[in-house]
Amino acid sequence: MRQWLEDAWAHVRVARILSEGEDGPPLPDRDVLAEVADSTALEKLRTLTTSGEVLKDICRCPGDLTLALYDADDVLIGSASVHPGAIAWQRDRFGVDLATSNSIDLELFLSELGVQGGSRSLLSEMITALELDEGDVQFRPAGDDAALVRHRVPEALHDELRDLSGDQAANIDQSSIPRMIAKMTQSEADPAAVVRPLLAWLGTATWPAEAIAGDGELARRLLAELGSSTVERVLPGLSDPSEVMGGVVWATHQPDDAASVVALGPAIRRILSR
């Protein structure tokens, strides 16, 4: 396979990121999500998708995207399905996967091209890096002041949430959301100032229960009340690991996550490269 990759890439003039993986329609019928023709960008893409360890125990999923290579006459040279942490070049021919050694950089590179979905691929690595897998306790317990601090619940909301467990907090009536935001912003001239504590709270929730159906759900509802443009303004300046994790989780729930992933890129690299 490595010899084939060397020969194939020597003739590549255009690379296209196509929708769907191995279970998708024929390549000519796919949506083109991004195109790379610049020689420097092509070399970077080559490095990101051909460096790593060959795995014979291949991923069982069909992949999320397809990378297709074309020559100077726009004739297809070959393709690969893109998996979390792996690339499957011509799988029907070689029957192996390549565990990419630069999976973080590849996800960020694709986001820079405008390809959606990078936040979901990075999420599992962030959960592992920050040790956010839930233990025996799935939700923040009610009536526990220490838990409010430990879970980084914003101080302005302690009185509101002290007697509610995490799963109960997630079910707070929507009519209460503006009032809760008002409590957090009453001493802040810029609403963006409360984004960071909300992201830290969201990024501290353990997975999956608390993050999806507990405090994490309420934090996302409060961020949605502030508006995506307000959240986006804060993302490039984040450095606290929990805030960055909150940014990644928030991005996974947006219809367009590429810009958010790019904004978080430098901080994500720092956290996942430790």
Coordinates of C-alpha atoms in Angstrom, one line a residue:
M1 CA 0.0 0.0 0.0
R2 CA 2.8 2.4 0.8
Q3 CA 4.3 2.0 -2.6
W4 CA 0.9 2.6 -4.2
L5 CA 0.5 5.8 -2.1
E6 CA 3.8 7.1 -3.2
D7 CA 3.1 6.5 -6.9
A8 CA -0.5 7.8 -6.6
W9 CA 0.4 11.1 -4.9
A10 CA 3.2 11.8 -7.4
H11 CA 0.5 12.4 -9.9
V12 CA -2.1 14.2 -7.8
R13 CA -3.0 17.7 -8.9
V14 CA -6.4 18.0 -7.2
A15 CA -7.9 16.4 -4.1
R16 CA -11.5 16.6 -3.2
I17 CA -13.3 15.9 0.1
L18 CA -16.6 14.2 -0.8
S19 CA -19.6 13.5 1.3
E20 CA -20.2 10.1 2.9
G21 CA -18.0 7.0 3.2
E22 CA -17.9 3.6 1.7
D23 CA -21.6 3.2 1.8
G24 CA -22.3 6.3 -0.3
P25 CA -23.2 6.5 -4.0
P26 CA -20.6 6.5 -6.8
L27 CA -18.0 9.2 -6.3
P28 CA -19.2 11.3 -9.3
D29 CA -22.6 11.6 -7.6
R30 CA -21.2 12.8 -4.2
D31 CA -21.4 16.4 -2.9
V32 CA -17.9 18.0 -3.1
L33 CA -17.4 19.5 0.4
A34 CA -13.9 21.0 -0.3
E35 CA -11.3 21.0 -3.0
V36 CA -7.5 21.3 -2.6
A37 CA -5.4 22.3 -5.6
D38 CA -2.7 24.5 -4.1
S39 CA 0.6 22.6 -4.0
T40 CA 1.5 23.5 -0.4
A41 CA -1.9 22.5 0.8
L42 CA -1.8 19.3 -1.2
E43 CA 1.6 18.4 0.4
K44 CA 0.1 19.0 3.8
L45 CA -2.9 16.8 3.1
R46 CA -0.6 14.1 1.8
T47 CA 1.4 14.2 5.0
L48 CA -1.7 14.1 7.2
T49 CA -3.3 11.2 5.4
T50 CA -0.3 8.9 4.6
S51 CA 1.7 9.0 7.9
G52 CA 0.9 6.4 10.5
E53 CA 0.8 2.8 11.4
V54 CA -0.9 0.2 9.2
L55 CA -3.7 -1.6 11.0
K56 CA -5.0 -5.0 9.8
D57 CA -7.8 -4.9 12.4
I58 CA -9.8 -2.4 10.3
C59 CA -12.6 0.0 11.5
R60 CA -16.0 -1.6 10.9
C61 CA -17.8 1.6 10.0
P62 CA -17.9 2.9 6.4
G63 CA -16.3 6.2 7.4
D64 CA -17.7 9.8 7.5
L65 CA -16.1 11.3 4.4
T66 CA -14.2 10.3 1.3
L67 CA -10.9 11.8 0.0
A68 CA -10.6 11.4 -3.8
L69 CA -7.4 12.1 -5.7
Y70 CA -7.3 13.3 -9.3
D71 CA -4.5 13.8 -11.9
A72 CA -3.8 16.8 -14.2
D73 CA -6.6 15.5 -16.6
D74 CA -9.0 15.3 -13.7
V75 CA -9.0 11.5 -13.9
L76 CA -9.6 9.7 -10.6
I77 CA -6.4 8.1 -9.3
G78 CA -7.8 6.6 -6.1
S79 CA -9.7 7.3 -2.9
A80 CA -9.9 6.7 0.8
S81 CA -12.7 6.7 3.4
V82 CA -12.0 9.0 6.4
H83 CA -12.6 7.5 9.9
P84 CA -12.0 8.9 13.4
G85 CA -8.2 8.5 13.7
A86 CA -7.7 6.5 10.6
I87 CA -7.7 6.6 6.8
A88 CA -8.7 3.6 4.6
W89 CA -7.0 3.8 1.3
Q90 CA -8.5 1.6 -1.4
R91 CA -9.8 -0.7 1.3
D92 CA -11.4 -3.2 -1.1
R93 CA -7.9 -3.6 -2.6
F94 CA -5.6 -3.5 0.4
G95 CA -7.9 -4.5 3.3
V96 CA -6.1 -2.4 5.8
D97 CA -6.5 1.0 7.6
L98 CA -3.8 3.6 8.3
A99 CA -3.9 4.9 11.9
T100 CA -3.0 8.5 11.2
S101 CA -0.3 9.9 13.4
N102 CA -1.7 13.4 13.0
S103 CA -5.4 12.9 13.4
I104 CA -5.9 16.1 15.4
D105 CA -4.2 18.2 12.7
L106 CA -6.2 16.4 10.0
E107 CA -9.5 17.2 11.6
L108 CA -8.4 20.9 12.1
F109 CA -7.2 21.0 8.5
L110 CA -10.5 19.8 7.2
S111 CA -12.4 22.3 9.3
E112 CA -10.2 25.1 7.8
L113 CA -11.4 23.9 4.4
G114 CA -15.0 24.4 5.7
V115 CA -15.8 20.7 6.1
Q116 CA -18.3 20.2 8.9
G117 CA -18.2 17.6 11.7
G118 CA -14.7 18.0 13.0
S119 CA -16.0 18.8 16.5
R120 CA -17.7 15.4 16.8
S121 CA -14.5 13.6 15.8
L122 CA -12.4 15.6 18.3
L123 CA -15.0 15.1 21.1
S124 CA -14.0 11.6 22.1
E125 CA -10.3 12.6 22.3
M126 CA -11.2 15.5 24.5
I127 CA -13.3 13.3 26.8
T128 CA -10.3 11.0 27.3
A129 CA -7.8 13.8 27.7
L130 CA -9.8 15.5 30.4
E131 CA -10.9 12.3 32.0
L132 CA -14.6 13.1 31.7
D133 CA -15.9 9.6 31.5
E134 CA -18.6 9.2 34.2
G135 CA -18.0 7.0 37.2
D136 CA -20.6 5.7 39.6
V137 CA -22.3 9.0 39.9
Q138 CA -24.0 10.1 36.7
F139 CA -25.5 13.4 37.8
R140 CA -24.5 16.2 40.2
P141 CA -26.4 15.5 43.4
A142 CA -28.9 18.0 44.9
G143 CA -28.1 19.9 48.1
D144 CA -24.3 19.6 47.7
D145 CA -22.5 22.9 47.8
A146 CA -19.1 21.3 47.1
A147 CA -20.6 19.6 44.0
L148 CA -21.7 23.0 42.7
V149 CA -18.1 24.3 42.9
R150 CA -16.6 21.0 41.7
H151 CA -18.9 21.0 38.6
R152 CA -18.1 24.6 38.0
V153 CA -21.7 25.7 38.2
P154 CA -21.7 29.6 37.8
E155 CA -21.8 31.2 41.2
A156 CA -24.7 33.4 40.3
L157 CA -26.8 30.3 39.8
H158 CA -25.9 28.4 43.0
D159 CA -29.0 29.5 44.9
E160 CA -31.2 28.6 41.9
L161 CA -29.7 25.1 41.4
R162 CA -28.6 24.0 44.9
D163 CA -31.7 22.0 45.6
L164 CA -31.8 20.5 42.1
S165 CA -29.8 17.5 40.9
G166 CA -28.1 17.7 37.5
D167 CA -30.9 15.8 35.7
Q168 CA -33.5 18.0 37.4
A169 CA -31.7 21.1 36.4
A170 CA -31.8 20.0 32.7
N171 CA -35.6 20.1 32.9
I172 CA -36.0 23.6 34.1
D173 CA -38.8 25.3 32.3
Q174 CA -37.7 27.4 29.3
S175 CA -39.5 30.5 30.7
S176 CA -36.8 30.5 33.4
I177 CA -33.9 30.7 31.1
P178 CA -34.0 34.5 30.4
R179 CA -34.2 35.2 34.1
M180 CA -31.2 33.0 34.8
I181 CA -29.2 34.8 32.1
A182 CA -30.3 38.1 33.6
K183 CA -28.9 37.0 37.0
M184 CA -25.6 36.2 35.4
T185 CA -25.4 39.4 33.4
Q186 CA -26.7 42.0 35.9
S187 CA -23.2 43.1 36.8
E188 CA -21.6 42.6 33.4
A189 CA -21.7 45.3 30.7
D190 CA -20.9 42.7 27.9
P191 CA -23.0 39.5 27.8
A192 CA -20.0 37.7 26.4
A193 CA -18.4 37.9 29.9
V194 CA -20.7 35.2 31.0
V195 CA -20.0 32.9 28.1
R196 CA -16.7 31.6 29.6
P197 CA -18.2 30.4 33.0
L198 CA -21.0 28.7 31.1
L199 CA -18.5 27.0 28.8
A200 CA -16.4 25.9 31.8
W201 CA -19.6 24.4 33.4
L202 CA -20.5 22.7 30.1
G203 CA -17.0 21.4 29.7
T204 CA -16.8 19.9 33.2
A205 CA -19.9 17.7 32.8
T206 CA -19.1 14.0 32.6
W207 CA -20.0 11.8 29.7
P208 CA -22.5 10.7 28.7
A209 CA -25.3 11.3 31.1
E210 CA -24.4 14.6 32.8
A211 CA -23.2 16.2 29.6
I212 CA -26.2 15.2 27.5
A213 CA -29.1 15.1 29.9
G214 CA -27.9 16.9 33.0
D215 CA -26.2 20.1 33.8
G216 CA -24.7 20.1 30.3
E217 CA -28.1 20.4 28.7
L218 CA -29.0 23.4 30.8
A219 CA -25.6 25.1 30.1
R220 CA -26.3 24.7 26.3
R221 CA -29.7 26.2 26.7
L222 CA -28.3 29.2 28.5
L223 CA -25.6 29.6 25.8
A224 CA -28.3 29.4 23.1
E225 CA -30.2 32.2 24.9
L226 CA -27.0 34.4 24.6
G227 CA -26.8 33.7 20.9
S228 CA -24.2 32.0 18.7
S229 CA -22.6 35.3 17.7
T230 CA -21.9 36.1 21.3
V231 CA -20.4 32.7 22.0
E232 CA -18.3 32.8 18.8
R233 CA -16.6 36.1 19.9
V234 CA -15.2 34.3 23.0
L235 CA -13.9 31.1 21.4
P236 CA -10.5 32.3 20.1
G237 CA -9.4 33.5 23.5
L238 CA -10.1 30.4 25.4
S239 CA -7.3 28.5 27.1
D240 CA -8.7 26.8 30.2
P241 CA -9.2 23.1 29.3
S242 CA -12.8 23.0 30.7
E243 CA -13.7 26.2 28.7
V244 CA -12.2 24.7 25.6
M245 CA -14.1 21.4 26.1
G246 CA -17.3 23.4 26.6
G247 CA -16.5 25.1 23.3
V248 CA -16.1 21.8 21.5
V249 CA -19.4 20.4 23.0
W250 CA -21.2 23.6 22.0
A251 CA -19.8 23.3 18.5
T252 CA -21.1 19.8 18.1
H253 CA -24.6 21.1 18.6
Q254 CA -24.4 23.8 15.9
P255 CA -25.5 23.2 12.3
D256 CA -22.1 24.7 11.1
D257 CA -19.2 23.8 13.4
A258 CA -16.2 24.4 11.1
A259 CA -15.6 28.1 12.1
S260 CA -15.9 27.2 15.8
V261 CA -13.4 24.3 15.5
V262 CA -10.9 26.6 13.6
A263 CA -11.3 29.2 16.4
L264 CA -10.6 26.6 19.0
G265 CA -7.8 24.9 17.0
P266 CA -4.7 26.3 18.8
A267 CA -6.2 25.5 22.3
I268 CA -7.3 22.0 21.2
R269 CA -3.8 21.3 19.9
R270 CA -2.3 22.3 23.2
I271 CA -4.7 20.1 25.2
L272 CA -4.4 17.0 23.0
S273 CA -0.7 17.3 22.5
R274 CA 0.1 17.0 26.3

